[in-house]
């Protein structure tokens, strides 16, 4: 029994989707006119398709009954069953029909296109929930449409119009399909959009028109994916607003497609050319949206075209730590993101480049206006309330909540003020580029005011009202920033100067740390001399604190009337002043050679951090003061600035202590009998007369050296207090008084001598000093930095040389009592109570040798110090010229033993 090829009836060749009556009629007419002998042989004896199916059903029933009596097939049967003579025609026809039905059923079971409904997603609630449809390249051959080459021009155009109505909505048609390389499961391919291909056999004129419209179809499919992707929660509110604006435009686009479909169904004269003309304006809009979406995806590293930036890894690490502290989800480290201000910057840059295209400019202005609304809400909340409402890290202000004001007392880096709120440069829109510092300071000031009791102005709740701008295009945008900054600055300045009394605090600091009118401190040193002579590790700090409190409460002293005297505390440092300063200089990089220095004093008391153990410093060298400053004054008098006060205090204290030691030496020289009595030369022999002359010469040299040392210390102390600290203090307080007058609304005059302290011409013109809190903080820091520099505490060479000179003076002052006993051993009292020199030239020579060492060491290092000051006065600051003139007096009257030595650095 031979098999008959399956016939293609009208029902099998029927298309899988018919959406228009015109296409249905053309397909039926085409298949009825096609010559097909096989199909006609099947339809022989039947007038309709229904009759054919009835006949096949009857044949199948008969076939089932005859299967129990098998027939032997004929040897000569071929493709046509009618040419076989041995087997009857009826069984062969039934077998052919059965095979045809089985083949047709097998083909239909392999192609079952289905669409499923995806579960809803909380991260992207507006995303499509329909699954990706199967590709047309998997359609079996039995349901393929007829080729375009067999259709005339009119039917080709009608078929293309119908396909384009689907393709423009991202769905494949019968003749316009995705290219084989497109994979809808690949995210990158979906972001770029599918490329389409047209079946062969299309007329060239129609192909050109169709290719132009296929770009719009690709862009629409990519934009739909972009809107779904960037509409996720983690992409930020600015991207959400941008996607919402794009959804409105895509909705208008779909309305246009529906209108075109209505035209194709109701207007017989609707052509492909008319359809192209209707799509031209929309195609230009889709091109702009597509290019913008592609750029946003590239900035988000979703297309894989950009290299990762390693420069931001430290910032990413900080963000991850901050997120872990706050319990928020962390992003993938190293992955770039484009959201918030970065998206607005990107749109603004494209708007600027499209100035010659009015349509594109209008479109981008609309997108920028809509996308900036959530950003402006965050900006107004920050400007008018000081709050950072930024759950997706897209605002230009970054807040680190882990840095709290409770750590200000231990913060040596001003971390609260400098790092609690910082600017993200990559998230600053171009509209805020010129005022970003004001935006930062406005919110910071309001935060401080809010933490200290809140904002008293009842009209500051403006973030959601109509009085503030809600888009960057509003003409009141910059005015809003300026007014918010001025209000915040005025509120915090009033809080600092009036409510918390900043000038009084600063004057109190000057009394204690700069030893201004320090009668109380001299009394304190007298009471604690026995304790401060001990090594620093043996000093009882509690005892010193009790002595200081007694002195501060002493009636009649300057500190007795100070309301802040309870905030002064005594602390002991474990590092010498010079060693501490050398470490600071090395870290700052002011002198790279300083790290290799090893400064040692031969038996001296001062610790420089090199040759002597820092734990062996005395109580005088370790003594320092601390000061408790409440918030918000701790922003101005921070731990960083307080450390500079302590450095200046320790330096002034060392000079005062050295002056006291040399003064005690002077008292020793004027009261001890061995120093005041002179030998009688008349009755003594020649040897004794020579010895007496040598002793008197030695005394004069010792007095001269002590006087030179005392002159050096007094001139240096006078320079630091009267020529450095006092003028700079007056300049700083002058600027502070200008701020006070401006807060009270009064007029101020700019003194002529304040030009060196930064007085500006604007103050002279307006008459009112409009100072800001940050300028006040900077003035305070500049004042202390200038004092440290001019007191020679920031230059490693000056610091090293000055410490050697002072160490020599300290050794000589401490050795005075030993010299007195040594001198007394050289003389023996005579009968007439006159001192006569003993005959011991070896002891006298040793005494001269010791004194010569002190003279040489002091003269040599003093000359090096003067040379260094002269050099720095010519290259850095002229302030050192006055110090050189004063210290040159201490260099006069040196030893007669020759020059002081080479003026070279060690």
PDB file of C-alpha atoms in Angstrom, residues 259-418:
ATOM      1  CA  UNK A 259      -4.750  55.940  14.885  1.00  0.00           C
ATOM      2  CA  UNK A 260      -2.650  54.588  12.028  1.00  0.00           C
ATOM      3  CA  UNK A 261      -4.294  51.184  12.415  1.00  0.00           C
ATOM      4  CA  UNK A 262      -7.714  52.830  12.269  1.00  0.00           C
ATOM      5  CA  UNK A 263      -6.705  54.526   9.045  1.00  0.00           C
ATOM      6  CA  UNK A 264      -5.501  51.264   7.535  1.00  0.00           C
ATOM      7  CA  UNK A 265      -8.806  49.535   8.354  1.00  0.00           C
ATOM      8  CA  UNK A 266     -11.195  52.286   7.297  1.00  0.00           C
ATOM      9  CA  UNK A 267      -9.344  54.120   4.518  1.00  0.00           C
ATOM     10  CA  UNK A 268      -8.797  52.117   1.333  1.00  0.00           C
ATOM     11  CA  UNK A 269      -6.455  54.793   0.023  1.00  0.00           C
ATOM     12  CA  UNK A 270      -4.075  54.648   3.028  1.00  0.00           C
ATOM     13  CA  UNK A 271      -0.541  53.956   1.758  1.00  0.00           C
ATOM     14  CA  UNK A 272       2.846  53.150   3.216  1.00  0.00           C
ATOM     15  CA  UNK A 273       4.088  56.587   2.221  1.00  0.00           C
ATOM     16  CA  UNK A 274       1.362  58.292   4.259  1.00  0.00           C
ATOM     17  CA  UNK A 275       2.208  56.117   7.210  1.00  0.00           C
ATOM     18  CA  UNK A 276       5.852  57.167   6.935  1.00  0.00           C
ATOM     19  CA  UNK A 277       4.894  60.854   6.875  1.00  0.00           C
ATOM     20  CA  UNK A 278       2.796  60.474  10.022  1.00  0.00           C
ATOM     21  CA  UNK A 279       5.733  58.795  11.817  1.00  0.00           C
ATOM     22  CA  UNK A 280       8.372  61.402  10.911  1.00  0.00           C
ATOM     23  CA  UNK A 281       7.892  63.804  13.881  1.00  0.00           C
ATOM     24  CA  UNK A 282       7.455  60.941  16.318  1.00  0.00           C
ATOM     25  CA  UNK A 283      10.532  59.219  14.903  1.00  0.00           C
ATOM     26  CA  UNK A 284      12.632  62.280  15.684  1.00  0.00           C
ATOM     27  CA  UNK A 285      11.330  62.264  19.255  1.00  0.00           C
ATOM     28  CA  UNK A 286      12.067  58.555  19.602  1.00  0.00           C
ATOM     29  CA  UNK A 287      15.606  59.115  18.330  1.00  0.00           C
ATOM     30  CA  UNK A 288      16.267  61.706  21.043  1.00  0.00           C
ATOM     31  CA  UNK A 289      14.807  59.507  23.752  1.00  0.00           C
ATOM     32  CA  UNK A 290      16.748  56.486  22.533  1.00  0.00           C
ATOM     33  CA  UNK A 291      20.107  58.283  22.477  1.00  0.00           C
ATOM     34  CA  UNK A 292      19.459  59.666  25.969  1.00  0.00           C
ATOM     35  CA  UNK A 293      18.518  56.222  27.279  1.00  0.00           C
ATOM     36  CA  UNK A 294      21.613  54.655  25.751  1.00  0.00           C
ATOM     37  CA  UNK A 295      23.843  57.243  27.376  1.00  0.00           C
ATOM     38  CA  UNK A 296      22.235  56.656  30.764  1.00  0.00           C
ATOM     39  CA  UNK A 297      22.715  52.906  30.373  1.00  0.00           C
ATOM     40  CA  UNK A 298      26.372  53.395  29.469  1.00  0.00           C
ATOM     41  CA  UNK A 299      26.920  55.541  32.548  1.00  0.00           C
ATOM     42  CA  UNK A 300      25.335  52.766  34.610  1.00  0.00           C
ATOM     43  CA  UNK A 301      27.753  50.203  33.093  1.00  0.00           C
ATOM     44  CA  UNK A 302      24.813  48.168  31.769  1.00  0.00           C
ATOM     45  CA  UNK A 303      26.159  48.022  28.228  1.00  0.00           C
ATOM     46  CA  UNK A 304      29.698  47.018  29.232  1.00  0.00           C
ATOM     47  CA  UNK A 305      31.293  49.774  27.164  1.00  0.00           C
ATOM     48  CA  UNK A 306      32.882  51.727  30.005  1.00  0.00           C
ATOM     49  CA  UNK A 307      35.893  50.721  32.067  1.00  0.00           C
ATOM     50  CA  UNK A 308      35.582  50.743  35.805  1.00  0.00           C
ATOM     51  CA  UNK A 309      37.115  53.714  37.554  1.00  0.00           C
ATOM     52  CA  UNK A 310      39.515  52.667  40.289  1.00  0.00           C
ATOM     53  CA  UNK A 311      39.771  56.218  41.653  1.00  0.00           C
ATOM     54  CA  UNK A 312      36.393  55.930  43.361  1.00  0.00           C
ATOM     55  CA  UNK A 313      37.116  52.677  45.165  1.00  0.00           C
ATOM     56  CA  UNK A 314      37.892  54.428  48.436  1.00  0.00           C
ATOM     57  CA  UNK A 315      34.626  56.350  48.259  1.00  0.00           C
ATOM     58  CA  UNK A 316      32.761  53.147  47.416  1.00  0.00           C
ATOM     59  CA  UNK A 317      34.374  51.482  50.432  1.00  0.00           C
ATOM     60  CA  UNK A 318      33.186  54.301  52.681  1.00  0.00           C
ATOM     61  CA  UNK A 319      29.698  54.048  51.225  1.00  0.00           C
ATOM     62  CA  UNK A 320      29.611  50.310  51.899  1.00  0.00           C
ATOM     63  CA  UNK A 321      30.726  50.798  55.502  1.00  0.00           C
ATOM     64  CA  UNK A 322      28.155  53.541  55.981  1.00  0.00           C
ATOM     65  CA  UNK A 323      25.433  51.339  54.549  1.00  0.00           C
ATOM     66  CA  UNK A 324      26.408  48.467  56.829  1.00  0.00           C
ATOM     67  CA  UNK A 325      26.276  50.745  59.874  1.00  0.00           C
ATOM     68  CA  UNK A 326      22.814  51.964  58.915  1.00  0.00           C
ATOM     69  CA  UNK A 327      21.551  48.517  57.924  1.00  0.00           C
ATOM     70  CA  UNK A 328      20.841  49.468  54.304  1.00  0.00           C
ATOM     71  CA  UNK A 329      21.413  47.326  51.238  1.00  0.00           C
ATOM     72  CA  UNK A 330      24.770  47.784  49.613  1.00  0.00           C
ATOM     73  CA  UNK A 331      25.401  48.151  45.933  1.00  0.00           C
ATOM     74  CA  UNK A 332      27.845  46.059  43.983  1.00  0.00           C
ATOM     75  CA  UNK A 333      31.325  47.479  44.702  1.00  0.00           C
ATOM     76  CA  UNK A 334      33.087  48.955  41.697  1.00  0.00           C
ATOM     77  CA  UNK A 335      29.906  49.207  39.591  1.00  0.00           C
ATOM     78  CA  UNK A 336      29.226  52.695  38.319  1.00  0.00           C
ATOM     79  CA  UNK A 337      25.792  54.180  38.780  1.00  0.00           C
ATOM     80  CA  UNK A 338      24.124  57.109  37.083  1.00  0.00           C
ATOM     81  CA  UNK A 339      21.294  58.514  39.119  1.00  0.00           C
ATOM     82  CA  UNK A 340      20.156  61.669  40.796  1.00  0.00           C
ATOM     83  CA  UNK A 341      22.280  64.677  39.966  1.00  0.00           C
ATOM     84  CA  UNK A 342      24.331  62.689  37.450  1.00  0.00           C
ATOM     85  CA  UNK A 343      21.207  62.094  35.323  1.00  0.00           C
ATOM     86  CA  UNK A 344      20.296  65.774  35.498  1.00  0.00           C
ATOM     87  CA  UNK A 345      23.839  66.703  34.506  1.00  0.00           C
ATOM     88  CA  UNK A 346      23.631  64.340  31.538  1.00  0.00           C
ATOM     89  CA  UNK A 347      20.299  65.770  30.346  1.00  0.00           C
ATOM     90  CA  UNK A 348      21.568  69.337  30.785  1.00  0.00           C
ATOM     91  CA  UNK A 349      24.676  68.559  28.755  1.00  0.00           C
ATOM     92  CA  UNK A 350      22.572  67.125  25.929  1.00  0.00           C
ATOM     93  CA  UNK A 351      20.253  70.132  26.099  1.00  0.00           C
ATOM     94  CA  UNK A 352      23.213  72.451  25.695  1.00  0.00           C
ATOM     95  CA  UNK A 353      24.532  70.524  22.683  1.00  0.00           C
ATOM     96  CA  UNK A 354      21.117  70.531  20.960  1.00  0.00           C
ATOM     97  CA  UNK A 355      20.694  74.305  20.945  1.00  0.00           C
ATOM     98  CA  UNK A 356      20.297  74.328  17.141  1.00  0.00           C
ATOM     99  CA  UNK A 357      17.397  71.860  17.192  1.00  0.00           C
ATOM    100  CA  UNK A 358      14.268  73.536  18.631  1.00  0.00           C
ATOM    101  CA  UNK A 359      12.259  70.309  18.738  1.00  0.00           C
ATOM    102  CA  UNK A 360      14.961  68.382  20.560  1.00  0.00           C
ATOM    103  CA  UNK A 361      15.566  71.313  22.928  1.00  0.00           C
ATOM    104  CA  UNK A 362      11.908  71.484  23.842  1.00  0.00           C
ATOM    105  CA  UNK A 363      11.789  67.737  24.445  1.00  0.00           C
ATOM    106  CA  UNK A 364      14.918  67.756  26.625  1.00  0.00           C
ATOM    107  CA  UNK A 365      13.667  70.760  28.572  1.00  0.00           C
ATOM    108  CA  UNK A 366      10.491  68.845  29.348  1.00  0.00           C
ATOM    109  CA  UNK A 367      12.466  65.808  30.480  1.00  0.00           C
ATOM    110  CA  UNK A 368      14.791  67.946  32.604  1.00  0.00           C
ATOM    111  CA  UNK A 369      11.891  69.763  34.218  1.00  0.00           C
ATOM    112  CA  UNK A 370      10.071  66.565  35.119  1.00  0.00           C
ATOM    113  CA  UNK A 371      13.175  64.674  36.216  1.00  0.00           C
ATOM    114  CA  UNK A 372      14.347  67.530  38.470  1.00  0.00           C
ATOM    115  CA  UNK A 373      11.183  67.645  40.585  1.00  0.00           C
ATOM    116  CA  UNK A 374      12.229  64.980  43.145  1.00  0.00           C
ATOM    117  CA  UNK A 375      15.735  66.464  43.229  1.00  0.00           C
ATOM    118  CA  UNK A 376      14.302  69.890  43.989  1.00  0.00           C
ATOM    119  CA  UNK A 377      12.206  68.413  46.801  1.00  0.00           C
ATOM    120  CA  UNK A 378      15.387  67.074  48.396  1.00  0.00           C
ATOM    121  CA  UNK A 379      17.120  70.420  47.809  1.00  0.00           C
ATOM    122  CA  UNK A 380      14.336  72.438  49.440  1.00  0.00           C
ATOM    123  CA  UNK A 381      14.245  70.070  52.405  1.00  0.00           C
ATOM    124  CA  UNK A 382      17.985  70.531  52.860  1.00  0.00           C
ATOM    125  CA  UNK A 383      17.961  74.309  52.367  1.00  0.00           C
ATOM    126  CA  UNK A 384      15.007  75.069  54.643  1.00  0.00           C
ATOM    127  CA  UNK A 385      15.217  72.303  57.263  1.00  0.00           C
ATOM    128  CA  UNK A 386      18.726  70.858  57.083  1.00  0.00           C
ATOM    129  CA  UNK A 387      17.482  67.310  56.515  1.00  0.00           C
ATOM    130  CA  UNK A 388      18.922  64.868  53.976  1.00  0.00           C
ATOM    131  CA  UNK A 389      16.047  62.786  52.629  1.00  0.00           C
ATOM    132  CA  UNK A 390      18.070  60.737  50.183  1.00  0.00           C
ATOM    133  CA  UNK A 391      17.338  56.995  50.495  1.00  0.00           C
ATOM    134  CA  UNK A 392      18.957  56.192  47.131  1.00  0.00           C
ATOM    135  CA  UNK A 393      22.162  58.311  47.429  1.00  0.00           C
ATOM    136  CA  UNK A 394      21.360  60.631  44.532  1.00  0.00           C
ATOM    137  CA  UNK A 395      21.550  64.062  46.211  1.00  0.00           C
ATOM    138  CA  UNK A 396      24.652  66.259  46.033  1.00  0.00           C
ATOM    139  CA  UNK A 397      24.943  66.267  49.857  1.00  0.00           C
ATOM    140  CA  UNK A 398      26.251  63.123  51.491  1.00  0.00           C
ATOM    141  CA  UNK A 399      25.506  62.527  55.155  1.00  0.00           C
ATOM    142  CA  UNK A 400      27.510  60.176  57.352  1.00  0.00           C
ATOM    143  CA  UNK A 401      25.269  59.489  60.318  1.00  0.00           C
ATOM    144  CA  UNK A 402      27.970  57.519  62.086  1.00  0.00           C
ATOM    145  CA  UNK A 403      29.827  60.779  62.810  1.00  0.00           C
ATOM    146  CA  UNK A 404      28.077  62.357  65.782  1.00  0.00           C
ATOM    147  CA  UNK A 405      28.680  65.494  67.748  1.00  0.00           C
ATOM    148  CA  UNK A 406      29.393  63.458  70.891  1.00  0.00           C
ATOM    149  CA  UNK A 407      32.827  62.720  69.417  1.00  0.00           C
ATOM    150  CA  UNK A 408      33.864  66.369  69.151  1.00  0.00           C
ATOM    151  CA  UNK A 409      35.800  66.236  72.413  1.00  0.00           C
ATOM    152  CA  UNK A 410      38.047  63.467  71.015  1.00  0.00           C
ATOM    153  CA  UNK A 411      38.059  64.614  67.380  1.00  0.00           C
ATOM    154  CA  UNK A 412      41.470  65.993  66.439  1.00  0.00           C
ATOM    155  CA  UNK A 413      40.637  66.254  62.728  1.00  0.00           C
ATOM    156  CA  UNK A 414      37.420  68.351  62.775  1.00  0.00           C
ATOM    157  CA  UNK A 415      35.680  65.294  61.363  1.00  0.00           C
ATOM    158  CA  UNK A 416      32.215  66.304  62.502  1.00  0.00           C
ATOM    159  CA  UNK A 417      32.250  69.595  60.643  1.00  0.00           C
ATOM    160  CA  UNK A 418      34.314  68.498  57.653  1.00  0.00           C
TER     161      UNK A 418
END
